[in-house]
Amino acid sequence: MTVYEEQFPGLWQGFAAVVKRDLTLAWKRPGDVLNPLFFFAMVSALFPLAVGPSQEQLQLSGPGVVWVAALLAALLSLNSLFLSDFEDGSLDQLILSPQPLPMLALAKALAHWLVAGLPLVLVSPMIAVSFQMPGQTVEVMLITLTFGTISLSMLGSIGAALTVGLHRGTALLSLLILPLAMPVLIFGARTVSLAAANDPVAAGIYFLAAYCILTLTLAPFATATALRISSE
Amino acid sequence: MTDALAMGGYGVYVWSCFGLTLIVIIICTVQAWRRHRTIFNNARTQIRAMKSD
Amino acid sequence: MAIWNFLHKMASPPHFYGLAAKIIPWFAVTGIALFVYGAIGGLFYAPPDYQQGDAFRIIYVHVPAAYLSMLAYVVMAIAAGIGLIWRIKLSHAVAASAAPLGAWFTFLALVTGSIWGRPMWGTWWEWGDPRLTSELIMLFLYFGYMALRAAIDDTAKADKASAILAMVGAVNIPIIHFSVEWWSSLHQGATLVRADGPAIETTMLYPLLAMIFGFSFLFGALLLQRVRAEVLFRERRSRWVHDLVMPAGDTQ
């Protein structure tokens, strides 16, 4: 028994190793982090240019724009979630490792959130200010975006695992994930709108938190099964 | 008779919906049977080609 | 154990292929009869709605189509799950065949809903109606499923990958429906008067029920025929297909 324990790292050690590895890789390729951020900022800037500079209109559409832009930016980086691992063969190593694969899938998805989701959340107040959002709205936006981007990373990891190694993977991934992400978008954007109108926001935040926990619990199992199928 | 067809002014909407339903069901039917026949015939052609080799 | 033997026999492709051919005419005849009864009853015998006049008659095709769009997804997800867990090939064929039919019925529900909306709301598309919006997302789910299948060349792999997607979608559909419902409840827009209240008359109700069952039987017949084609394609190199497609006297 002790021999076994010495030979194989524990559950959390394997988890931490995967997260650490992905963060190191992201650090060495800063483009992976920065491109979605630029995309997020640019899409948000497109709307005032397209719709016009009217302050009232911007205030009304701000929450929706920030959420749609965040959703698309998160989607943009999902394609690469398992791609490099698939190409260099480390995905097979993950699958063959004695660690439970759902745990490693969770680690991959959380690393994706740290690299792609969290920066979006941190940058969003800047965009909110440019849409004339009042202070308490920004607070609600930060909370909803945090829960929302975690859910998106979890949902997205299922899609990325299903499409890894396929041609035309990127467009297909969006087609698979966007309908599933609809609840997050609806509750996220509407809750921020409610906050802007000084309406109660608890229901939306509770829903997003619950959905976040649901995806954290179930998505790793779907991702793990999908990875096994894709790497056959 | 024309009264029944006019549907109190909503005739266009009601009849186009029923017509569309019929069209969709016919399309589905044709698709299903044609697909079956194509696959059946392809299998036959393939087996014949194999035999004549 | 008799039931297991029976199920096992059912799931064998050649047996299913023959049995389905015998069931299809019964389903088709029942479906057409119910459809004709429902259409005539709904179009001519049901009294006009006191608020919507004759426009409400669209309900006789819209509601069954919407119901079928959900039923087809449930059939697809359950069949996909059975195929994934118990590795029954036939159920993967059922899942693959249900998707295009579900997409067609979803499309029909969307278009008839939109046409219904025109005289009722004065617009072809009302974002405030949760059911139409849910149907639209449903259509995207079907498209995603079919696109994933089409993108994977290996049938066995496509079966398993799309099965996961179908099951994830099945978990998500109630949540999507709930969120769209919540979203439109905040919106102070026109809502369609529900025609299925408690005081519905039997002359209105019976044709609707007949239409729902008629659609279901037609769906059953179409699904069985699609599965037959799918099974034939998947088993095209097997002995029984060989015997089936070659006429007895074929010497060529």
Coordinates of C-alpha atoms in Angstrom, one line a residue:
Chain A
M1 CA 0.0 0.0 0.0
T2 CA 2.7 2.4 1.0
V3 CA 4.7 1.5 -2.1
Y4 CA 1.7 2.4 -4.2
E5 CA 1.3 5.7 -2.5
E6 CA 5.0 6.5 -3.1
Q7 CA 4.9 5.6 -6.7
F8 CA 1.9 7.6 -7.7
P9 CA 1.3 11.2 -6.8
G10 CA -2.0 12.0 -5.0
L11 CA -5.2 13.3 -6.6
W12 CA -4.4 17.0 -5.9
Q13 CA -0.8 16.7 -6.8
G14 CA -1.8 15.5 -10.3
F15 CA -4.4 18.2 -10.4
A16 CA -1.9 20.9 -9.4
A17 CA 0.7 19.6 -11.8
V18 CA -1.7 20.0 -14.8
V19 CA -2.7 23.5 -13.7
K20 CA 0.9 24.5 -13.2
R21 CA 2.0 23.1 -16.5
D22 CA -0.8 25.0 -18.4
L23 CA 0.0 28.2 -16.6
T24 CA 3.7 27.9 -17.4
L25 CA 2.8 27.3 -21.1
A26 CA 0.5 30.3 -21.1
W27 CA 3.3 32.4 -19.5
K28 CA 5.7 31.4 -22.3
R29 CA 3.1 32.2 -25.0
P30 CA 1.6 35.5 -23.8
G31 CA -0.3 35.8 -27.1
D32 CA -2.7 33.1 -25.9
V33 CA -3.7 35.3 -23.0
L34 CA -3.6 38.7 -24.8
N35 CA -5.4 37.9 -28.0
P36 CA -8.8 37.1 -26.4
L37 CA -8.4 40.2 -24.3
F38 CA -7.8 42.4 -27.3
F39 CA -10.7 40.7 -29.0
F40 CA -12.9 41.4 -26.0
A41 CA -11.9 45.1 -26.0
M42 CA -12.2 45.5 -29.7
V43 CA -15.7 43.9 -30.0
S44 CA -16.9 46.1 -27.1
A45 CA -15.5 49.1 -29.0
L46 CA -17.3 48.2 -32.2
F47 CA -20.7 48.6 -30.7
P48 CA -20.5 52.3 -29.8
L49 CA -19.0 52.9 -33.3
A50 CA -21.8 51.0 -35.0
V51 CA -24.7 52.2 -32.8
G52 CA -23.7 55.8 -32.2
P53 CA -22.3 57.7 -29.3
S54 CA -25.7 58.4 -27.6
Q55 CA -25.1 57.9 -23.9
E56 CA -28.6 56.6 -23.1
Q57 CA -28.3 53.9 -25.7
L58 CA -24.9 52.9 -24.5
Q59 CA -26.0 52.6 -21.0
L60 CA -28.9 50.4 -22.0
S61 CA -26.9 48.1 -24.3
G62 CA -23.7 48.1 -22.1
P63 CA -24.5 44.9 -20.1
G64 CA -25.5 43.0 -23.2
V65 CA -22.4 44.1 -25.2
V66 CA -20.0 43.2 -22.4
W67 CA -21.5 39.8 -22.0
V68 CA -21.7 38.9 -25.7
A69 CA -18.1 40.1 -26.2
A70 CA -16.9 38.1 -23.2
L71 CA -18.7 35.0 -24.4
L72 CA -17.1 35.3 -27.9
A73 CA -13.7 36.0 -26.4
A74 CA -13.9 33.0 -24.2
L75 CA -15.0 30.9 -27.1
L76 CA -12.1 32.1 -29.2
S77 CA -9.5 30.6 -26.9
L78 CA -11.3 27.3 -26.3
N79 CA -10.2 25.8 -29.5
S80 CA -6.6 25.6 -28.3
L81 CA -7.6 24.0 -24.9
F82 CA -6.6 20.4 -25.9
L83 CA -5.2 21.1 -29.4
S84 CA -1.4 21.4 -28.5
D85 CA -1.7 18.5 -26.1
F86 CA -3.4 16.4 -28.8
E87 CA -0.7 17.3 -31.4
D88 CA 2.3 16.6 -29.2
G89 CA 0.9 13.5 -27.7
S90 CA 0.7 14.7 -24.1
L91 CA -3.1 14.2 -24.3
D92 CA -2.5 10.4 -24.5
Q93 CA -0.3 10.7 -21.5
L94 CA -3.0 12.4 -19.5
I95 CA -5.5 9.7 -20.5
L96 CA -3.1 6.8 -19.7
S97 CA -2.0 8.3 -16.4
P98 CA -3.3 6.6 -13.2
Q99 CA -5.0 9.8 -12.2
P100 CA -8.8 9.9 -12.7
L101 CA -9.3 11.6 -16.0
P102 CA -12.3 13.8 -14.9
M103 CA -10.0 15.3 -12.3
L104 CA -7.4 16.2 -14.9
A105 CA -10.1 17.5 -17.2
L106 CA -11.3 19.7 -14.4
A107 CA -7.7 20.9 -14.0
K108 CA -7.4 21.7 -17.7
A109 CA -10.7 23.6 -17.7
L110 CA -9.8 25.6 -14.6
A111 CA -6.4 26.4 -16.0
H112 CA -8.2 27.7 -19.1
W113 CA -10.3 29.9 -16.9
L114 CA -7.3 31.3 -15.1
V115 CA -5.7 32.1 -18.5
A116 CA -8.7 33.2 -20.5
G117 CA -11.6 33.8 -18.2
L118 CA -10.1 35.6 -15.2
P119 CA -8.3 38.3 -17.3
L120 CA -11.6 39.0 -19.1
V121 CA -13.3 39.6 -15.7
L122 CA -10.5 41.8 -14.6
V123 CA -10.6 43.9 -17.7
S124 CA -14.3 44.2 -17.9
P125 CA -14.6 47.2 -15.5
M126 CA -12.7 49.3 -18.0
I127 CA -15.2 48.5 -20.7
A128 CA -18.1 49.0 -18.2
V129 CA -16.8 52.5 -17.5
S130 CA -16.8 53.3 -21.2
F131 CA -20.4 52.3 -21.4
Q132 CA -21.3 54.7 -18.5
M133 CA -22.1 51.9 -16.0
P134 CA -22.7 53.1 -12.5
G135 CA -20.5 51.7 -9.7
Q136 CA -22.9 49.2 -8.1
T137 CA -23.6 47.8 -11.6
V138 CA -19.9 47.1 -12.1
E139 CA -19.9 45.1 -8.9
V140 CA -22.7 42.9 -10.1
M141 CA -21.1 42.6 -13.5
L142 CA -17.9 41.3 -11.9
I143 CA -19.8 38.7 -9.8
T144 CA -21.8 37.5 -12.8
L145 CA -18.9 37.4 -15.1
T146 CA -16.8 35.4 -12.6
F147 CA -19.5 32.7 -12.3
G148 CA -20.3 32.9 -16.0
T149 CA -16.8 32.6 -17.3
I150 CA -16.2 29.6 -15.1
S151 CA -19.3 27.9 -16.5
L152 CA -18.2 28.8 -20.0
S153 CA -14.8 27.2 -19.4
M154 CA -16.4 24.1 -18.1
L155 CA -19.0 23.8 -20.9
G156 CA -16.4 24.8 -23.4
S157 CA -14.0 22.0 -22.3
I158 CA -16.7 19.5 -23.3
G159 CA -16.9 21.0 -26.8
A160 CA -13.2 21.3 -27.1
A161 CA -12.8 17.7 -26.1
L162 CA -15.4 16.6 -28.7
T163 CA -13.9 18.6 -31.5
V164 CA -10.2 18.1 -30.8
G165 CA -8.4 16.7 -33.9
L166 CA -11.2 17.5 -36.3
H167 CA -10.9 19.7 -39.3
R168 CA -13.0 22.8 -39.2
G169 CA -12.9 22.4 -35.4
T170 CA -13.3 26.1 -34.5
A171 CA -16.6 26.9 -36.3
L172 CA -18.0 23.5 -35.1
L173 CA -17.0 24.3 -31.5
S174 CA -19.0 27.5 -31.6
L175 CA -22.0 25.8 -33.1
L176 CA -21.9 23.2 -30.3
I177 CA -21.2 25.5 -27.4
L178 CA -23.2 28.7 -28.1
P179 CA -26.7 27.1 -27.7
L180 CA -25.5 25.5 -24.4
A181 CA -24.1 28.8 -23.2
M182 CA -27.5 30.5 -23.7
P183 CA -28.6 30.3 -20.0
V184 CA -25.3 31.9 -18.9
L185 CA -25.7 34.7 -21.4
I186 CA -29.3 35.3 -20.5
F187 CA -28.9 35.4 -16.8
G188 CA -25.5 37.2 -16.9
A189 CA -26.6 40.0 -19.1
R190 CA -30.1 40.4 -17.7
T191 CA -28.8 40.5 -14.1
V192 CA -26.4 43.3 -15.0
S193 CA -29.3 45.1 -16.7
L194 CA -31.4 44.7 -13.6
A195 CA -28.6 46.1 -11.5
A196 CA -28.4 49.1 -13.8
A197 CA -32.1 49.7 -13.3
N198 CA -31.8 49.3 -9.5
D199 CA -33.9 46.1 -9.5
P200 CA -33.1 43.1 -7.2
V201 CA -30.4 41.0 -8.6
A202 CA -30.2 38.1 -6.1
A203 CA -32.2 35.6 -8.3
G204 CA -29.8 36.0 -11.3
I205 CA -26.7 35.7 -9.1
Y206 CA -28.0 32.6 -7.4
F207 CA -28.8 31.0 -10.7
L208 CA -25.4 31.7 -12.1
A209 CA -23.7 30.4 -9.0
A210 CA -25.9 27.2 -9.1
Y211 CA -25.2 26.7 -12.8
C212 CA -21.5 27.2 -12.2
I213 CA -21.5 24.5 -9.5
L214 CA -23.5 22.2 -11.8
T215 CA -21.0 22.6 -14.6
L216 CA -18.1 22.2 -12.2
T217 CA -19.6 18.9 -11.0
L218 CA -20.8 17.3 -14.2
A219 CA -18.8 18.8 -17.1
P220 CA -15.5 17.1 -16.1
F221 CA -17.1 13.7 -16.6
A222 CA -18.4 14.5 -20.0
T223 CA -15.1 16.1 -21.0
A224 CA -13.2 13.0 -19.8
T225 CA -15.4 10.6 -21.8
A226 CA -15.2 12.9 -24.8
L227 CA -11.4 12.9 -24.6
R228 CA -11.2 9.2 -24.5
I229 CA -13.4 9.0 -27.6
S230 CA -11.5 11.7 -29.5
S231 CA -8.1 10.1 -28.9
E232 CA -9.1 6.6 -30.0
Chain B
M1 CA -67.5 27.4 -48.6
T2 CA -65.5 30.5 -49.2
D3 CA -66.4 31.6 -45.7
A4 CA -64.8 28.5 -44.3
L5 CA -61.7 29.0 -46.4
A6 CA -61.4 32.7 -45.5
M7 CA -61.1 31.8 -41.7
G8 CA -62.5 35.2 -40.7
G9 CA -59.7 37.1 -42.5
Y10 CA -57.0 34.8 -41.1
G11 CA -57.2 32.4 -44.1
V12 CA -53.7 33.2 -45.4
Y13 CA -52.1 32.4 -42.1
V14 CA -54.0 29.3 -41.2
W15 CA -53.8 27.7 -44.6
S16 CA -50.1 28.5 -45.1
C17 CA -49.4 26.8 -41.8
F18 CA -51.3 23.7 -42.6
G19 CA -49.9 23.6 -46.1
L20 CA -46.4 24.0 -44.8
T21 CA -47.0 21.1 -42.3
L22 CA -48.1 18.9 -45.2
I23 CA -45.0 19.9 -47.2
V24 CA -42.6 19.2 -44.4
I25 CA -44.1 15.8 -43.7
I26 CA -44.0 14.9 -47.4
I27 CA -40.3 16.1 -47.6
C28 CA -39.5 13.9 -44.6
T29 CA -41.3 10.9 -46.1
V30 CA -39.6 11.3 -49.5
Q31 CA -36.2 11.7 -47.9
A32 CA -36.6 8.6 -45.7
W33 CA -37.7 6.3 -48.5
R34 CA -35.3 7.7 -51.1
R35 CA -32.4 7.3 -48.7
H36 CA -33.4 3.7 -48.0
R37 CA -33.7 2.9 -51.7
T38 CA -30.3 4.6 -52.5
I39 CA -28.5 2.6 -49.8
F40 CA -30.2 -0.6 -50.8
N41 CA -29.3 -0.1 -54.5
N42 CA -25.7 0.9 -53.6
A43 CA -25.3 -2.2 -51.6
R44 CA -26.5 -4.3 -54.5
T45 CA -24.2 -2.6 -57.0
Q46 CA -21.2 -3.0 -54.7
I47 CA -21.9 -6.7 -54.2
R48 CA -22.3 -7.3 -58.0
A49 CA -19.1 -5.4 -58.7
M50 CA -17.3 -7.6 -56.1
K51 CA -18.7 -10.7 -57.7
S52 CA -17.8 -9.8 -61.3
D53 CA -14.2 -9.1 -60.3
Chain C
M1 CA -34.9 -13.9 -18.8
A2 CA -37.4 -14.0 -21.6
I3 CA -37.5 -10.3 -21.7
W4 CA -33.7 -10.1 -22.1
N5 CA -33.9 -12.6 -25.0
F6 CA -36.7 -10.6 -26.5
L7 CA -34.7 -7.3 -26.2
H8 CA -31.6 -8.9 -27.5
K9 CA -33.4 -10.2 -30.5
M10 CA -35.1 -6.8 -31.1
A11 CA -31.7 -5.1 -31.1
S12 CA -30.3 -7.5 -33.8
P13 CA -30.2 -5.5 -37.0
P14 CA -31.7 -8.1 -39.4
H15 CA -34.6 -8.8 -37.1
F16 CA -35.2 -5.1 -36.5
Y17 CA -35.0 -4.4 -40.2
G18 CA -37.8 -6.9 -41.0
L19 CA -40.0 -6.1 -38.0
A20 CA -39.8 -2.4 -38.7
A21 CA -41.0 -2.9 -42.3
K22 CA -44.1 -4.7 -40.8
I23 CA -44.8 -1.9 -38.2
I24 CA -44.4 1.1 -40.5
P25 CA -47.7 0.6 -42.5
W26 CA -49.7 0.4 -39.2
F27 CA -48.0 3.5 -37.9
A28 CA -48.5 5.4 -41.1
V29 CA -52.2 4.5 -41.5
T30 CA -52.9 5.3 -37.8
G31 CA -51.0 8.6 -38.1
I32 CA -52.7 9.7 -41.4
A33 CA -56.1 8.8 -40.0
L34 CA -55.6 10.8 -36.8
F35 CA -54.0 13.6 -38.8
V36 CA -57.0 13.9 -41.2
Y37 CA -59.5 13.7 -38.3
G38 CA -57.6 16.3 -36.4
A39 CA -57.2 18.6 -39.4
I40 CA -60.8 18.5 -40.4
G41 CA -62.0 18.8 -36.8
G42 CA -59.6 21.6 -36.1
L43 CA -60.2 23.6 -39.3
F44 CA -64.0 23.3 -39.6
Y45 CA -65.6 21.9 -36.4
A46 CA -63.8 23.5 -33.6
P47 CA -65.5 26.9 -32.7
P48 CA -63.3 30.0 -33.2
D49 CA -61.5 31.2 -30.2
Y50 CA -63.2 34.1 -28.5
Q51 CA -60.1 36.2 -28.6
Q52 CA -58.1 35.1 -31.6
G53 CA -60.9 34.1 -33.9
D54 CA -59.9 31.6 -36.5
A55 CA -56.2 32.3 -36.2
F56 CA -56.0 30.0 -33.2
R57 CA -56.5 27.1 -35.5
I58 CA -52.8 27.3 -36.2
I59 CA -52.5 25.6 -32.8
Y60 CA -53.4 22.3 -34.5
V61 CA -50.1 22.2 -36.3
H62 CA -47.9 24.4 -34.1
V63 CA -48.4 22.6 -30.8
P64 CA -47.9 19.1 -32.2
A65 CA -44.8 20.2 -34.1
A66 CA -43.4 21.8 -31.0
Y67 CA -44.2 18.7 -29.0
L68 CA -42.5 16.5 -31.6
S69 CA -39.4 18.7 -31.6
M70 CA -39.0 17.9 -27.8
L71 CA -40.0 14.2 -28.2
A72 CA -37.5 13.7 -31.0
Y73 CA -34.7 15.2 -28.7
V74 CA -35.7 12.9 -25.8
V75 CA -35.7 9.9 -28.1
M76 CA -32.4 10.9 -29.5
A77 CA -30.8 11.5 -26.1
I78 CA -32.1 8.3 -24.5
A79 CA -31.1 6.2 -27.6
A80 CA -27.7 7.9 -27.6
G81 CA -27.3 7.2 -23.9
I82 CA -28.3 3.6 -24.2
G83 CA -25.9 3.2 -27.1
L84 CA -23.0 4.8 -25.2
I85 CA -23.6 2.8 -22.0
W86 CA -24.6 -0.6 -23.3
R87 CA -22.9 -0.4 -26.6
I88 CA -26.0 -1.3 -28.6
K89 CA -25.3 -0.3 -32.2
L90 CA -29.0 -0.2 -33.1
S91 CA -29.7 2.6 -30.6
H92 CA -26.9 4.7 -32.1
A93 CA -28.7 4.3 -35.4
V94 CA -31.9 5.4 -33.8
A95 CA -30.2 8.5 -32.3
A96 CA -28.6 9.4 -35.7
S97 CA -32.0 9.0 -37.5
A98 CA -34.0 11.0 -34.9
A99 CA -31.9 14.2 -35.3
P100 CA -32.9 15.3 -38.8
L101 CA -36.6 14.6 -38.1
G102 CA -36.4 16.6 -34.9
A103 CA -34.8 19.4 -36.8
W104 CA -37.6 19.4 -39.4
F105 CA -40.3 19.5 -36.7
T106 CA -38.5 22.2 -34.8
F107 CA -38.3 24.2 -38.1
L108 CA -42.0 23.6 -38.6
A109 CA -42.8 24.8 -35.0
L110 CA -40.7 27.9 -35.5
V111 CA -42.3 28.9 -38.9
T112 CA -45.9 28.2 -37.8
G113 CA -45.3 30.0 -34.6
S114 CA -43.9 33.0 -36.5
I115 CA -46.9 32.9 -38.9
W116 CA -49.2 32.7 -35.9
G117 CA -47.5 35.7 -34.4
R118 CA -48.0 37.9 -37.4
P119 CA -51.8 38.4 -36.9
M120 CA -51.6 38.1 -33.1
W121 CA -48.6 40.4 -32.3
G122 CA -48.4 42.3 -35.6
T123 CA -44.8 41.0 -36.0
W124 CA -43.2 37.9 -37.6
W125 CA -40.9 37.5 -34.7
E126 CA -41.6 38.3 -31.0
W127 CA -38.5 37.9 -28.8
G128 CA -40.7 38.2 -25.8
D129 CA -42.3 34.8 -26.4
P130 CA -40.3 32.3 -24.5
R131 CA -41.5 29.2 -26.4
L132 CA -40.5 30.5 -29.8
T133 CA -37.1 31.5 -28.5
S134 CA -36.6 28.1 -26.9
E135 CA -37.5 26.5 -30.2
L136 CA -34.9 28.6 -31.9
I137 CA -32.2 27.4 -29.5
M138 CA -33.5 23.9 -29.9
L139 CA -32.9 24.2 -33.7
F140 CA -29.3 25.3 -33.0
L141 CA -28.9 22.2 -30.7
Y142 CA -30.0 19.9 -33.5
F143 CA -27.7 21.7 -36.0
G144 CA -24.8 21.3 -33.6
Y145 CA -25.5 17.6 -33.2
M146 CA -25.8 17.0 -36.9
A147 CA -22.7 19.1 -37.7
L148 CA -20.6 17.1 -35.1
R149 CA -21.8 13.8 -36.7
A150 CA -21.0 15.1 -40.2
A151 CA -17.5 16.2 -39.1
I152 CA -16.4 12.8 -37.9
D153 CA -15.7 10.3 -40.6
D154 CA -15.6 7.2 -38.5
T155 CA -19.1 6.1 -37.7
A156 CA -18.4 4.4 -34.4
K157 CA -16.5 7.5 -33.2
A158 CA -19.2 9.9 -34.5
D159 CA -21.8 7.8 -32.6
K160 CA -20.0 8.1 -29.3
A161 CA -19.0 11.7 -29.6
S162 CA -22.5 12.9 -30.7
A163 CA -24.0 10.7 -27.9
I164 CA -22.2 12.8 -25.3
L165 CA -23.3 16.0 -27.0
A166 CA -26.9 14.8 -27.0
M167 CA -26.8 13.9 -23.3
V168 CA -25.2 17.2 -22.4
G169 CA -27.9 18.9 -24.4
A170 CA -30.6 16.9 -22.7
V171 CA -29.4 18.1 -19.3
N172 CA -29.3 21.7 -20.6
I173 CA -32.7 21.9 -22.3
P174 CA -34.8 22.3 -19.2
I175 CA -32.3 24.9 -18.0
I176 CA -32.4 26.8 -21.3
H177 CA -36.2 26.6 -21.2
F178 CA -36.3 28.0 -17.7
S179 CA -33.8 30.8 -18.4
V180 CA -35.7 31.9 -21.5
E181 CA -38.9 31.8 -19.5
W182 CA -37.3 34.0 -16.8
W183 CA -35.8 36.3 -19.3
S184 CA -39.1 37.0 -21.1
S185 CA -41.0 37.4 -17.8
L186 CA -39.0 40.5 -17.2
H187 CA -40.1 41.8 -20.6
Q188 CA -43.4 43.6 -20.6
G189 CA -44.4 42.6 -24.0
A190 CA -47.3 40.9 -25.8
T191 CA -47.8 37.3 -24.7
L192 CA -49.8 34.9 -26.7
V193 CA -53.1 33.9 -24.9
R194 CA -52.8 30.3 -24.0
A195 CA -55.5 28.4 -25.7
D196 CA -55.0 25.3 -23.5
G197 CA -56.7 26.8 -20.4
P198 CA -58.9 24.8 -18.1
A199 CA -62.2 25.8 -19.9
I200 CA -61.2 24.3 -23.3
E201 CA -64.1 22.8 -25.2
T202 CA -64.0 19.1 -26.2
T203 CA -64.6 20.1 -29.9
M204 CA -61.4 22.1 -29.6
L205 CA -59.5 19.6 -27.5
Y206 CA -60.1 16.3 -29.3
P207 CA -58.7 17.4 -32.7
L208 CA -55.7 18.8 -30.9
L209 CA -55.1 15.5 -29.1
A210 CA -55.7 13.6 -32.4
M211 CA -53.1 15.9 -34.1
I212 CA -50.5 15.3 -31.3
F213 CA -51.0 11.5 -31.5
G214 CA -51.2 11.6 -35.3
F215 CA -47.9 13.5 -35.5
S216 CA -46.3 11.0 -33.1
F217 CA -47.3 8.0 -35.2
L218 CA -46.1 9.7 -38.4
F219 CA -42.8 10.5 -36.6
G220 CA -42.6 6.8 -35.5
A221 CA -43.1 5.6 -39.1
L222 CA -40.6 8.1 -40.5
L223 CA -38.1 7.3 -37.7
L224 CA -38.4 3.5 -38.3
Q225 CA -37.8 3.9 -42.1
R226 CA -34.8 6.2 -41.5
V227 CA -33.4 3.6 -39.0
R228 CA -33.9 0.9 -41.6
A229 CA -31.8 2.8 -44.1
E230 CA -29.2 3.6 -41.4
V231 CA -29.0 -0.1 -40.4
L232 CA -28.7 -1.2 -44.0
F233 CA -25.9 1.3 -44.5
R234 CA -24.0 0.3 -41.4
E235 CA -24.3 -3.4 -42.1
R236 CA -23.6 -3.1 -45.8
R237 CA -20.8 -5.6 -45.6
S238 CA -22.6 -8.2 -43.6
R239 CA -24.0 -11.5 -44.7
W240 CA -27.6 -10.7 -44.1
V241 CA -27.5 -7.5 -46.2
H242 CA -25.8 -9.5 -48.9
D243 CA -28.6 -12.1 -48.9
L244 CA -31.2 -9.4 -48.6
V245 CA -30.2 -7.2 -51.6
M246 CA -29.3 -10.0 -54.0
P247 CA -32.4 -11.5 -55.7
A248 CA -32.5 -15.3 -55.5
G249 CA -31.9 -15.8 -59.2
D250 CA -29.2 -13.2 -59.6
T251 CA -26.2 -15.0 -61.2
Q252 CA -24.3 -11.9 -62.3

